[in-house]
XYZ file of C-alpha atoms in Angstrom:
664
model
C -7.041 -79.328 4.496
C -8.704 -79.915 7.882
C -5.415 -80.329 9.751
C -4.011 -77.237 8.038
C -7.014 -75.163 9.126
C -6.688 -76.335 12.729
C -2.975 -75.519 12.699
C -3.553 -72.052 11.218
C -5.987 -71.117 13.975
C -4.501 -72.790 17.048
C -0.748 -72.375 16.534
C -0.924 -68.649 17.454
C -2.953 -69.540 20.571
C -0.420 -72.166 21.622
C 2.438 -69.713 21.062
C 0.614 -67.029 23.069
C 0.023 -69.378 26.008
C 3.574 -70.746 26.126
C 5.184 -67.363 25.508
C 2.925 -65.543 27.936
C 3.264 -68.034 30.781
C 6.935 -68.699 30.129
C 7.668 -64.985 29.789
C 11.093 -64.076 31.182
C 11.747 -67.622 32.334
C 12.060 -68.597 28.662
C 13.819 -65.375 27.711
C 13.310 -62.847 24.941
C 14.815 -64.847 22.093
C 12.928 -68.078 22.800
C 9.533 -66.357 23.078
C 10.130 -64.233 19.977
C 11.259 -67.250 17.969
C 8.305 -69.342 19.175
C 5.608 -66.755 18.415
C 7.139 -65.580 15.140
C 7.710 -69.142 13.951
C 4.118 -70.107 14.735
C 2.809 -67.174 12.688
C 5.038 -67.917 9.717
C 3.801 -71.528 9.742
C 0.182 -70.304 9.832
C 0.968 -67.922 6.978
C 2.611 -70.662 4.921
C -0.468 -72.871 5.386
C -2.910 -70.045 4.538
C -1.597 -69.147 1.092
C -2.203 -72.576 -0.536
C -5.800 -72.496 0.732
C -6.300 -69.024 -0.758
C -4.722 -70.019 -4.075
C -6.954 -73.103 -4.226
C -10.043 -70.907 -3.949
C -8.538 -68.536 -6.509
C -8.990 -71.254 -9.109
C -12.760 -70.962 -8.606
C -15.561 -73.366 -7.793
C -14.191 -74.602 -4.450
C -16.866 -75.335 -1.850
C -16.710 -74.278 1.774
C -15.060 -76.570 4.310
C -16.344 -76.887 7.886
C -13.980 -78.361 10.463
C -15.716 -79.354 13.743
C -13.766 -78.662 16.931
C -16.186 -79.588 19.724
C -19.811 -79.402 20.780
C -20.102 -76.079 22.541
C -23.562 -75.102 23.863
C -26.947 -76.715 24.336
C -29.463 -74.587 26.208
C -33.149 -75.015 25.427
C -33.673 -74.164 21.760
C -30.110 -72.845 21.459
C -27.575 -75.415 20.330
C -24.373 -74.959 18.353
C -20.896 -76.382 17.874
C -17.500 -74.766 17.775
C -16.560 -75.263 14.146
C -14.167 -73.570 11.723
C -15.763 -72.534 8.421
C -13.426 -71.807 5.507
C -14.765 -70.489 2.216
C -13.400 -67.908 -0.239
C -14.223 -65.018 2.088
C -12.447 -66.690 5.002
C -9.502 -67.642 2.785
C -8.957 -63.969 1.912
C -8.982 -63.007 5.580
C -6.648 -65.872 6.539
C -4.048 -64.620 4.079
C -4.396 -61.013 5.220
C -4.271 -61.798 8.953
C -1.462 -64.348 8.971
C 0.717 -62.526 6.409
C 0.562 -59.158 8.115
C 0.834 -60.681 11.596
C 3.870 -62.774 10.662
C 5.645 -59.755 9.181
C 4.713 -57.600 12.175
C 6.158 -60.230 14.509
C 9.414 -60.195 12.539
C 9.459 -56.394 12.360
C 8.997 -56.195 16.126
C 12.299 -58.023 16.673
C 14.056 -54.809 15.697
C 11.513 -52.212 16.762
C 11.025 -53.586 20.302
C 14.622 -54.686 20.778
C 15.280 -52.397 23.749
C 11.945 -52.985 25.489
C 12.245 -54.980 28.744
C 8.821 -56.647 28.309
C 9.285 -58.258 24.906
C 7.833 -61.692 25.859
C 4.606 -60.068 27.038
C 4.376 -58.006 23.839
C 4.854 -60.981 21.508
C 2.393 -63.080 23.525
C -0.204 -60.305 23.165
C 0.396 -60.141 19.397
C -0.157 -63.886 19.033
C -3.242 -63.780 21.261
C -4.702 -61.048 19.092
C -4.010 -63.049 15.947
C -5.781 -66.107 17.379
C -8.839 -64.029 18.310
C -8.967 -62.515 14.832
C -8.687 -65.945 13.235
C -11.530 -67.160 15.443
C -13.656 -64.271 14.236
C -13.171 -64.926 10.519
C -13.561 -68.727 10.753
C -16.793 -68.501 12.769
C -19.593 -70.791 11.666
C -22.139 -69.126 13.978
C -22.788 -65.681 15.410
C -21.819 -66.590 18.983
C -18.432 -67.844 17.844
C -18.013 -64.665 15.797
C -18.851 -62.618 18.888
C -16.255 -64.588 20.859
C -13.576 -63.570 18.366
C -15.052 -60.071 18.171
C -14.619 -59.539 21.912
C -11.281 -61.341 21.905
C -9.724 -58.850 19.504
C -11.220 -56.071 21.625
C -9.475 -57.435 24.706
C -6.183 -57.978 22.878
C -6.295 -54.477 21.379
C -6.839 -53.044 24.869
C -3.752 -54.894 26.096
C -1.638 -53.835 23.120
C -2.700 -50.181 22.998
C -1.954 -49.905 26.711
C 1.190 -52.045 26.496
C 3.300 -49.177 27.879
C 1.051 -49.041 30.928
C 3.346 -46.700 32.838
C 2.523 -44.034 30.244
C -0.724 -42.225 31.248
C -1.664 -41.358 27.652
C -1.383 -45.034 26.649
C -3.674 -46.087 29.504
C -6.187 -43.398 28.557
C -6.115 -44.470 24.896
C -6.635 -48.133 25.826
C -9.618 -47.285 28.040
C -11.085 -45.044 25.340
C -10.800 -47.789 22.719
C -12.376 -50.315 25.083
C -15.297 -48.074 26.083
C -16.130 -46.813 22.567
C -16.069 -50.358 21.227
C -18.424 -51.459 23.991
C -20.962 -48.925 22.699
C -20.820 -50.508 19.276
C -20.839 -54.000 20.758
C -24.131 -53.277 22.492
C -25.706 -52.850 19.061
C -23.967 -55.995 17.825
C -25.267 -58.030 20.769
C -28.816 -56.753 20.267
C -28.494 -57.685 16.603
C -27.410 -61.224 17.509
C -30.207 -61.574 20.083
C -32.753 -60.306 17.560
C -31.448 -62.620 14.853
C -31.808 -65.633 17.132
C -35.303 -64.476 18.102
C -36.352 -64.210 14.442
C -34.578 -67.221 12.930
C -34.364 -69.534 15.936
C -30.687 -70.267 15.254
C -27.277 -68.638 15.376
C -25.855 -70.760 12.546
C -24.686 -68.346 9.856
C -25.457 -70.639 6.854
C -28.963 -71.325 8.170
C -29.619 -67.618 8.804
C -28.458 -66.612 5.335
C -30.534 -69.337 3.700
C -33.685 -68.201 5.542
C -33.082 -64.441 5.220
C -34.905 -63.909 1.867
C -38.084 -65.386 3.316
C -38.086 -62.717 6.031
C -37.981 -59.791 3.602
C -40.943 -57.472 4.195
C -41.849 -58.929 7.611
C -42.229 -56.689 10.673
C -41.225 -56.970 14.309
C -42.008 -55.017 17.460
C -39.147 -52.714 18.422
C -39.281 -49.862 20.980
C -43.066 -49.898 20.877
C -43.376 -49.750 17.062
C -43.852 -52.233 14.232
C -40.771 -51.952 12.041
C -39.186 -53.910 9.183
C -37.516 -56.953 10.708
C -34.429 -57.164 8.526
C -33.813 -53.407 8.606
C -33.678 -53.377 12.402
C -31.466 -56.460 12.612
C -29.011 -55.236 9.969
C -28.722 -51.724 11.423
C -28.070 -53.155 14.897
C -25.390 -55.466 13.508
C -23.857 -52.577 11.558
C -23.632 -50.460 14.723
C -21.233 -53.117 15.989
C -19.246 -52.725 12.778
C -19.200 -48.930 13.259
C -17.443 -49.346 16.607
C -14.965 -52.000 15.547
C -14.171 -50.309 12.222
C -14.118 -46.729 13.565
C -16.900 -45.232 11.483
C -18.262 -41.719 11.963
C -19.548 -41.250 15.500
C -17.648 -44.197 16.945
C -14.328 -43.322 15.327
C -12.714 -41.346 18.138
C -10.755 -44.273 19.595
C -8.721 -45.059 16.468
C -6.358 -42.022 16.312
C -5.677 -42.198 20.058
C -4.797 -45.871 19.675
C -1.536 -44.685 18.087
C -0.223 -44.479 21.671
C 0.588 -48.167 21.384
C 3.822 -49.383 19.757
C 3.934 -48.857 15.971
C 3.759 -52.613 15.150
C 0.428 -52.625 16.986
C -0.820 -49.827 14.732
C 0.126 -51.808 11.649
C -1.403 -55.089 12.804
C -4.578 -53.979 14.543
C -5.460 -50.552 13.236
C -4.548 -50.946 9.587
C -4.875 -54.479 8.362
C -6.935 -56.697 10.663
C -9.139 -55.677 13.608
C -10.562 -52.526 12.055
C -11.581 -54.532 8.995
C -13.629 -56.947 11.136
C -16.735 -54.817 10.611
C -16.311 -54.917 6.828
C -15.842 -58.689 6.971
C -18.986 -59.092 9.085
C -21.133 -57.068 6.667
C -19.800 -59.066 3.709
C -20.280 -62.375 5.542
C -23.926 -61.460 6.206
C -24.398 -59.849 2.777
C -27.429 -62.009 1.801
C -29.059 -60.783 4.993
C -28.232 -57.122 4.268
C -29.569 -57.482 0.720
C -33.059 -57.980 2.149
C -32.865 -54.568 3.903
C -32.411 -51.707 1.373
C -32.819 -49.040 4.069
C -30.031 -50.603 6.117
C -27.809 -50.740 3.035
C -28.501 -47.057 2.424
C -27.482 -46.343 6.007
C -24.264 -48.328 5.537
C -23.524 -46.422 2.322
C -24.128 -43.009 3.865
C -22.063 -43.664 7.001
C -19.207 -45.110 4.932
C -19.186 -42.190 2.488
C -19.420 -39.580 5.252
C -16.586 -41.255 7.187
C -14.487 -41.485 4.036
C -14.614 -37.729 3.428
C -14.652 -36.620 7.070
C -11.516 -38.537 8.092
C -9.649 -37.424 4.979
C -10.177 -33.754 5.874
C -8.582 -34.297 9.288
C -5.636 -36.142 7.761
C -4.669 -33.031 5.804
C -4.007 -31.009 8.987
C -2.203 -33.408 11.340
C 1.538 -33.233 12.070
C 1.999 -36.551 13.879
C 3.048 -39.045 11.183
C 1.117 -41.919 12.779
C -2.058 -39.862 13.219
C -2.056 -38.932 9.539
C -1.960 -42.630 8.645
C -4.562 -43.421 11.324
C -7.084 -40.992 9.840
C -6.198 -42.369 6.438
C -7.189 -45.810 7.721
C -10.492 -44.433 8.968
C -11.111 -42.898 5.541
C -10.202 -46.057 3.607
C -12.558 -48.106 5.772
C -15.286 -45.713 4.653
C -14.575 -46.725 1.040
C -15.018 -50.379 1.955
C -18.326 -49.762 3.702
C -19.951 -47.707 0.995
C -18.847 -50.315 -1.552
C -20.674 -52.923 0.524
C -23.605 -50.550 0.945
C -24.186 -50.291 -2.818
C -23.962 -54.081 -3.139
C -20.373 -54.468 -4.391
C -19.154 -56.788 -1.647
C -16.365 -58.167 -3.836
C -15.019 -54.643 -4.382
C -15.196 -53.981 -0.633
C -13.187 -57.136 0.104
C -10.726 -56.337 -2.668
C -9.990 -52.933 -1.151
C -9.691 -54.617 2.259
C -7.129 -56.989 0.727
C -4.999 -54.352 -1.041
C -5.333 -51.878 1.822
C -3.853 -54.416 4.229
C -0.586 -54.434 2.293
C -0.091 -50.763 1.568
C -1.399 -49.479 4.896
C 0.657 -51.951 6.940
C 3.600 -50.864 4.792
C 2.958 -47.191 5.538
C 2.571 -47.794 9.273
C 5.713 -49.918 9.519
C 7.526 -47.447 7.263
C 6.480 -44.677 9.648
C 7.835 -46.835 12.464
C 11.158 -47.071 10.637
C 11.226 -43.271 10.337
C 10.359 -42.872 14.023
C 13.047 -45.404 14.928
C 15.620 -43.475 12.898
C 14.525 -40.139 14.403
C 14.859 -41.264 18.004
C 11.091 -41.702 18.482
C 10.179 -38.248 17.208
C 6.740 -38.383 15.496
C 6.232 -34.730 14.525
C 6.840 -34.323 10.787
C 7.843 -30.696 11.318
C 11.127 -32.068 12.709
C 11.798 -34.323 9.721
C 12.983 -33.433 6.214
C 15.732 -34.578 3.798
C 15.610 -38.154 5.100
C 15.626 -39.835 1.687
C 19.442 -39.839 1.664
C 19.738 -40.929 5.287
C 17.261 -43.846 5.173
C 16.953 -44.624 1.446
C 15.334 -48.062 1.731
C 12.589 -46.718 3.984
C 12.085 -43.854 1.536
C 11.576 -46.116 -1.467
C 9.189 -48.547 0.234
C 7.112 -45.671 1.636
C 7.034 -44.178 -1.847
C 5.625 -47.495 -3.080
C 3.007 -47.360 -0.331
C 2.121 -43.782 -1.262
C 1.775 -44.692 -4.936
C -0.530 -47.532 -3.885
C -2.800 -45.572 -1.543
C -3.132 -42.645 -3.952
C -4.066 -44.991 -6.799
C -1.364 -44.366 -9.397
C -1.768 -46.396 -12.565
C -2.711 -46.517 -16.234
C -5.795 -48.524 -17.155
C -5.034 -51.553 -19.277
C -1.293 -51.382 -18.586
C -0.356 -51.388 -14.891
C -1.365 -49.808 -11.628
C -0.413 -49.964 -7.995
C -2.743 -51.759 -5.574
C -5.063 -48.875 -4.749
C -5.515 -48.001 -8.409
C -7.574 -51.140 -9.001
C -9.518 -51.396 -5.749
C -10.330 -47.718 -5.104
C -11.260 -47.008 -8.740
C -13.526 -50.061 -8.776
C -15.350 -48.794 -5.682
C -15.935 -45.353 -7.208
C -17.215 -46.902 -10.419
C -19.684 -49.245 -8.723
C -20.928 -46.416 -6.489
C -21.721 -44.348 -9.574
C -23.137 -47.357 -11.437
C -25.520 -48.190 -8.566
C -27.755 -45.355 -9.789
C -29.173 -44.574 -6.349
C -29.032 -41.118 -4.779
C -27.009 -42.355 -1.822
C -24.712 -44.159 -4.265
C -24.064 -40.910 -6.158
C -23.416 -39.156 -2.864
C -20.904 -41.883 -2.021
C -19.248 -41.442 -5.427
C -18.715 -37.703 -4.972
C -17.626 -38.147 -1.360
C -15.185 -40.807 -2.554
C -13.795 -38.533 -5.266
C -13.331 -35.739 -2.726
C -11.640 -38.136 -0.335
C -9.358 -39.356 -3.151
C -8.231 -35.762 -3.722
C -7.518 -35.272 -0.022
C -5.863 -38.708 0.230
C -3.443 -37.788 -2.529
C -2.700 -34.457 -0.868
C -2.049 -35.714 2.671
C -0.138 -38.790 1.467
C 2.268 -36.789 -0.677
C 2.413 -34.120 2.038
C 3.617 -36.801 4.449
C 6.232 -38.019 1.971
C 7.489 -34.521 1.114
C 7.640 -33.354 4.745
C 9.487 -36.493 5.795
C 11.945 -37.117 2.991
C 12.377 -33.830 1.093
C 13.209 -30.214 1.865
C 15.804 -29.178 4.398
C 16.917 -31.325 7.333
C 14.810 -29.697 10.026
C 15.916 -32.308 12.548
C 19.299 -30.568 12.692
C 17.552 -27.560 14.265
C 15.338 -29.596 16.588
C 16.519 -29.147 20.156
C 14.180 -31.949 21.240
C 15.957 -34.506 19.052
C 19.468 -33.216 19.607
C 19.169 -33.044 23.402
C 17.559 -36.470 23.750
C 20.016 -38.314 21.522
C 23.059 -37.012 23.345
C 22.106 -39.471 26.086
C 22.254 -42.439 23.698
C 25.247 -44.537 22.592
C 27.301 -43.599 19.552
C 26.017 -46.683 17.734
C 22.495 -45.235 17.839
C 23.490 -42.433 15.510
C 25.045 -39.736 17.675
C 27.792 -37.812 15.947
C 30.655 -36.979 18.315
C 30.803 -33.522 16.744
C 27.507 -32.696 18.436
C 24.883 -33.519 15.808
C 22.444 -36.371 15.201
C 22.397 -38.407 11.984
C 19.351 -40.598 11.282
C 20.174 -44.222 10.615
C 18.488 -46.978 8.647
C 16.550 -49.599 10.599
C 17.917 -53.114 11.216
C 17.363 -55.915 8.722
C 14.571 -57.474 10.793
C 12.548 -54.306 10.141
C 13.556 -53.812 6.503
C 12.681 -57.332 5.291
C 8.973 -57.030 6.263
C 8.903 -53.585 4.638
C 10.268 -55.027 1.408
C 7.747 -57.894 1.345
C 4.819 -55.571 2.062
C 6.050 -53.269 -0.699
C 5.742 -56.182 -3.142
C 2.105 -56.560 -2.097
C 1.494 -52.801 -2.388
C 2.875 -52.817 -5.925
C 1.462 -56.042 -7.384
C -1.573 -57.160 -5.292
C -4.049 -55.083 -7.294
C -2.698 -56.094 -10.694
C -2.542 -59.783 -9.771
C -5.939 -60.270 -8.135
C -8.373 -57.617 -9.393
C -10.087 -59.933 -11.874
C -10.755 -62.676 -9.313
C -12.136 -60.350 -6.641
C -14.237 -58.085 -8.837
C -15.382 -60.092 -11.844
C -15.079 -63.801 -11.068
C -18.265 -65.029 -9.393
C -16.834 -68.566 -9.284
C -14.084 -67.372 -6.960
C -16.612 -66.320 -4.334
C -18.833 -69.356 -5.017
C -21.653 -68.117 -2.788
C -19.432 -66.863 0.063
C -20.843 -63.355 -0.489
C -23.808 -61.927 -2.378
C -22.523 -61.292 -5.905
C -24.395 -58.721 -8.016
C -23.517 -59.497 -11.647
C -25.758 -56.702 -12.948
C -23.878 -54.104 -10.905
C -20.497 -55.390 -12.070
C -21.673 -55.206 -15.678
C -22.992 -51.652 -15.139
C -19.653 -50.684 -13.613
C -17.966 -51.172 -17.000
C -20.513 -48.941 -18.716
C -19.961 -45.783 -16.652
C -18.806 -42.647 -18.545
C -15.112 -42.122 -19.217
C -15.095 -39.089 -16.902
C -16.121 -41.349 -14.018
C -13.337 -43.810 -14.828
C -10.770 -41.000 -14.933
C -12.046 -39.081 -11.910
C -9.813 -40.801 -9.358
C -6.710 -40.317 -11.508
C -7.512 -36.650 -12.137
C -7.970 -35.803 -8.455
C -4.890 -37.877 -7.565
C -2.782 -35.723 -9.880
C -4.403 -32.569 -8.517
C -3.679 -33.573 -4.919
C -0.072 -34.405 -5.814
C 0.360 -31.029 -7.519
C -1.013 -29.087 -4.538
C 1.198 -31.017 -2.107
C 4.267 -30.513 -4.323
C 3.624 -26.781 -4.609
C 3.005 -26.304 -0.900
C 5.772 -28.464 0.529
C 8.465 -28.378 -2.177
C 8.024 -25.354 -4.415
C 6.587 -22.696 -2.045
C 6.856 -23.871 1.555
C 5.293 -20.672 2.916
C 2.039 -21.386 1.067
C 0.456 -23.898 3.544
C 0.883 -21.550 6.507
C -0.732 -18.704 4.573
C -3.700 -20.895 3.616
C -4.105 -22.085 7.221
C -4.026 -18.491 8.421
C -6.617 -17.381 5.874
C -8.940 -20.268 6.687
C -8.599 -19.405 10.380
C -11.476 -20.992 12.383
C -12.171 -23.580 9.677
C -8.585 -24.832 9.785
C -8.579 -24.948 13.591
C -11.928 -26.777 13.574
C -10.588 -29.462 11.238
C -7.221 -29.616 13.039
C -9.080 -30.278 16.295
C -10.789 -33.233 14.600
C -14.138 -31.530 14.122
C -14.344 -31.095 17.908
C -15.737 -34.603 18.421
C -13.624 -35.215 21.512
C -14.709 -31.920 23.052
C -18.361 -32.609 22.184
C -18.283 -36.099 23.689
C -16.520 -34.742 26.761
C -19.384 -32.299 27.369
C -22.244 -34.620 26.405
C -21.054 -37.961 27.796
C -17.851 -37.853 29.850
C -18.593 -34.998 32.266
C -22.202 -36.087 32.950
C -20.968 -39.651 33.513
C -18.376 -38.451 36.011
C -20.974 -36.223 37.709
C -23.391 -39.126 38.055
C -20.547 -41.270 39.355
C -19.654 -38.672 41.975
C -23.284 -38.480 43.125
C -23.482 -42.244 43.522
C -20.185 -42.149 45.384
C -20.840 -39.249 47.761
C -24.591 -39.671 48.311
C -25.221 -43.335 47.648
C -21.993 -44.982 48.745
C -20.663 -42.625 51.435
C -23.926 -40.944 52.510
C -26.218 -43.979 52.644
C -24.420 -47.318 52.355
C -21.398 -46.407 54.479
C -23.431 -44.373 56.969
C -26.014 -47.086 57.608
C -23.713 -49.980 56.833
C -20.099 -50.327 57.991
C -19.824 -46.790 59.420
C -23.198 -47.112 61.217
C -22.312 -50.515 62.601
C -18.966 -49.199 63.782
C -20.710 -46.278 65.510
C -23.191 -48.605 67.247
C -20.363 -50.840 68.452
C -18.422 -47.814 69.684
C -21.448 -46.473 71.587
C -22.195 -49.863 73.097
C -18.570 -50.240 74.106
C -18.597 -46.863 75.855
C -21.596 -47.921 77.964
C -20.056 -51.306 78.649
C -16.883 -49.653 79.875
C -18.881 -47.676 82.486
C -20.101 -50.792 84.253
C -16.627 -52.314 84.391
C -15.688 -51.026 87.899
C -12.982 -53.562 88.629
C -14.393 -54.330 92.169
C -14.974 -58.020 93.003
C -17.972 -57.344 95.270
C -19.760 -55.527 92.402
C -19.288 -58.481 90.050
C -20.447 -60.917 92.821
C -23.614 -58.841 93.347
C -24.375 -58.930 89.612
C -23.823 -62.697 89.515
C -26.132 -63.161 92.532
C -28.852 -61.052 90.921
C -28.511 -63.045 87.736
C -28.775 -66.328 89.636
C -31.885 -65.114 91.485
C -33.456 -64.028 88.202
C -32.738 -67.382 86.552
C -34.169 -69.385 89.493
C -37.264 -67.166 89.589
C -37.835 -67.715 85.844
C -37.562 -71.520 86.271
C -39.975 -71.555 89.253
C -42.450 -69.283 87.493
C -42.304 -71.496 84.420
């Protein structure tokens, strides 16, 4: 197994280095084949490891790589730790990344910088694999920052596009805010435990319960402070309320980037970190309550915004933000297995929805506004059916005891454990989750109906018709003057089909192992058997709540976008300011612009004009230049050009020198 683990982690790095440095010298096909092949090998090696853990009772494996740091009391190795939790993440990361690489063959076919794009994808995958195989907090932070760097490069891949550059900078800056909390949490953990080794920290964590530490001039609970600081890092990476603003703007990157980074892998890093450190969080009930509240609030908040957006990728982006909220409040109430199960199923159906949206965008000549879609189910039937499967999965369609799509098992389990937790914040999370499930059903079916049903609004879209007339006939231009959407190439459809299989069957196949089989986890996470037992005892109304609101959301979407298409506009008009407030994303961007961005720019201008120009330049290079200029002007005055004047000066100098020697 050791050689397989090393290959899984380092093959993407090797492919990224060779592809990135070789770039156009190797050519598009060679780099794409190299990077895609490396990821498919990593994926093929990951599944047997996951299936071995699925049998239960398998112990963790630690593969040493090299001795890394020794500095005073701080000493740790670079080692790859693989247990059940890591095995789940290996499957998710390598499977989605491999399919995204393959999908990108078709989606990025006309881009001139394909080698750079594929090298970035592989670099990101390596960084994510480093994060989830970390045996210590420093190694985890290395991967944590690595995915941040790679996401910056991928979001801003089209660097000639100003909005892409702005989105990349925004993602980088917002994540740095969260990372400050994460770093303080790591520093504090080392201060308290004297080690950064994750197994050693988790083993010692129960003994620190109830202890206090000095923080900001006060004596506070040690584990509460450490866990909240660590969770702030998760809030940034996983786009939770307050640090969520970067995620929707990150849609400026190519659609495969959205599927890989912002649906299935990087944004789940925060959830993984909380679950990895779950024994530590269990010693801090206040911190867990904070995690639950933030997750529940994010879940509902992001879902409200998703109901109003017209950009197909932004709808799915806010859906991602909302689904991450489910994962966090599941972890907050102590159901870490349920949180990881939703992470697992969500990876398949959300990557499917993002790549399906990419197929729609590809067929519509890069138009992303759903108001210009409609009646596409006959034009791109395969894309329609796989996106329908993804919609059935995210909305949680299923019949208990018979069969359900992926989200039916994972989302329902989260709602049940939140209710079964019995705490006030747990009940709040339950009701927020039910409300979000209603909105999720509405905006998901709204997306499907606007895109694939109704009249073909793209026929009337001057934007689409004018732009496509410049493209070749093979791209879908009708010589009679109209544009006909076309199905995506096979390299894009095959990944969609495979992800659809996961969206349909992943929940049914694995729900028992993730939720109810403690031997599967085998100590990789904190497993609360009492909570799982209580989950089965909740009232029938609780068990049916998600299904009821799913049907209600579907009915409202069907009525508004199929039966009576004038209804949504009337509702939006009646809601007036409320609708505009939600449509403008609760004004977070405007608020942050006033509170943070403008003051930061003002301070920067003061440092520039007063500090840099007014002081440093004036007394530094500008002052020195002025002094030289003044001295030069005086020097020029004594340069008469007459030989007798220079001889007199030399004679006076000689007399002065002789006088000084005699006097000495």
